[in-house]
Tab-separated table of C-alpha atoms in Angstrom:
chain	number	residue	atom	x	y	z
A	188	UNK	CA	170.651	74.593	65.923
A	189	UNK	CA	167.203	75.506	67.162
A	190	UNK	CA	166.470	75.739	70.828
A	191	UNK	CA	165.066	72.771	72.622
A	192	UNK	CA	161.664	73.132	74.228
A	193	UNK	CA	161.087	72.475	77.948
A	194	UNK	CA	158.020	70.539	78.983
A	195	UNK	CA	155.781	73.189	80.622
A	196	UNK	CA	154.508	70.741	83.237
A	197	UNK	CA	158.042	70.088	84.447
A	198	UNK	CA	158.651	73.859	85.032
A	199	UNK	CA	155.603	73.977	87.294
A	200	UNK	CA	156.133	70.678	89.169
A	201	UNK	CA	159.815	70.313	90.003
A	202	UNK	CA	162.641	72.378	91.580
A	203	UNK	CA	166.321	71.575	91.472
A	204	UNK	CA	168.148	71.426	94.697
A	205	UNK	CA	171.769	72.747	95.233
A	206	UNK	CA	173.097	69.174	94.889
A	207	UNK	CA	171.191	68.534	91.631
A	208	UNK	CA	168.313	66.497	93.049
A	209	UNK	CA	164.687	67.173	92.097
A	210	UNK	CA	162.052	68.174	94.667
A	211	UNK	CA	158.456	67.444	93.876
A	212	UNK	CA	155.104	67.698	95.645
A	213	UNK	CA	153.376	64.498	96.692
A	214	UNK	CA	150.422	63.093	94.785
A	215	UNK	CA	147.164	62.111	96.491
A	216	UNK	CA	146.731	65.196	98.738
A	217	UNK	CA	144.031	67.235	96.971
A	218	UNK	CA	140.728	65.515	97.644
A	219	UNK	CA	139.031	62.434	99.070
A	220	UNK	CA	141.327	62.656	102.086
A	221	UNK	CA	138.874	60.805	104.175
A	222	UNK	CA	139.833	57.647	102.349
A	223	UNK	CA	143.553	58.050	103.282
A	224	UNK	CA	144.878	57.054	106.746
A	225	UNK	CA	146.315	59.632	109.097
A	226	UNK	CA	149.727	58.050	108.714
A	227	UNK	CA	149.551	58.491	104.886
A	228	UNK	CA	148.623	62.160	105.272
A	229	UNK	CA	151.366	62.823	107.760
A	230	UNK	CA	154.044	61.026	105.755
A	231	UNK	CA	153.219	62.815	102.492
A	232	UNK	CA	153.209	66.354	104.050
A	233	UNK	CA	155.533	68.818	102.324
A	234	UNK	CA	157.820	67.783	99.410
A	235	UNK	CA	159.878	64.696	98.477
A	236	UNK	CA	163.043	64.049	96.504
A	237	UNK	CA	162.613	62.250	93.247
A	238	UNK	CA	164.271	58.875	92.847
A	239	UNK	CA	167.469	58.583	90.816
A	240	UNK	CA	165.834	56.572	88.075
A	241	UNK	CA	163.154	59.185	87.528
A	242	UNK	CA	165.528	62.106	87.765
A	243	UNK	CA	167.260	61.356	84.449
A	244	UNK	CA	163.950	61.370	82.567
A	245	UNK	CA	162.789	64.627	84.062
A	246	UNK	CA	166.006	66.373	83.514
A	247	UNK	CA	165.785	65.375	79.853
A	248	UNK	CA	162.473	67.207	79.760
A	249	UNK	CA	164.225	70.379	81.037
A	250	UNK	CA	167.270	70.636	78.773
A	251	UNK	CA	168.426	74.046	80.067
A	252	UNK	CA	167.536	73.357	83.753
A	253	UNK	CA	164.811	74.857	85.912
A	254	UNK	CA	164.850	78.394	87.109
């Protein structure tokens, strides 16, 4: 059987936690920040954990896991 390819965007954007959840950066933090409220900027600081529904799809794009 040939090897399965990993989506290169997934390698760059996600990390797997020790319990198997996926961490990701938050969108909407690069530019035009004057249009966002202070609350939005504070709450989206750092990283978030991906929802269970999206985790299955992302893990399918990385068949051998993420290193």
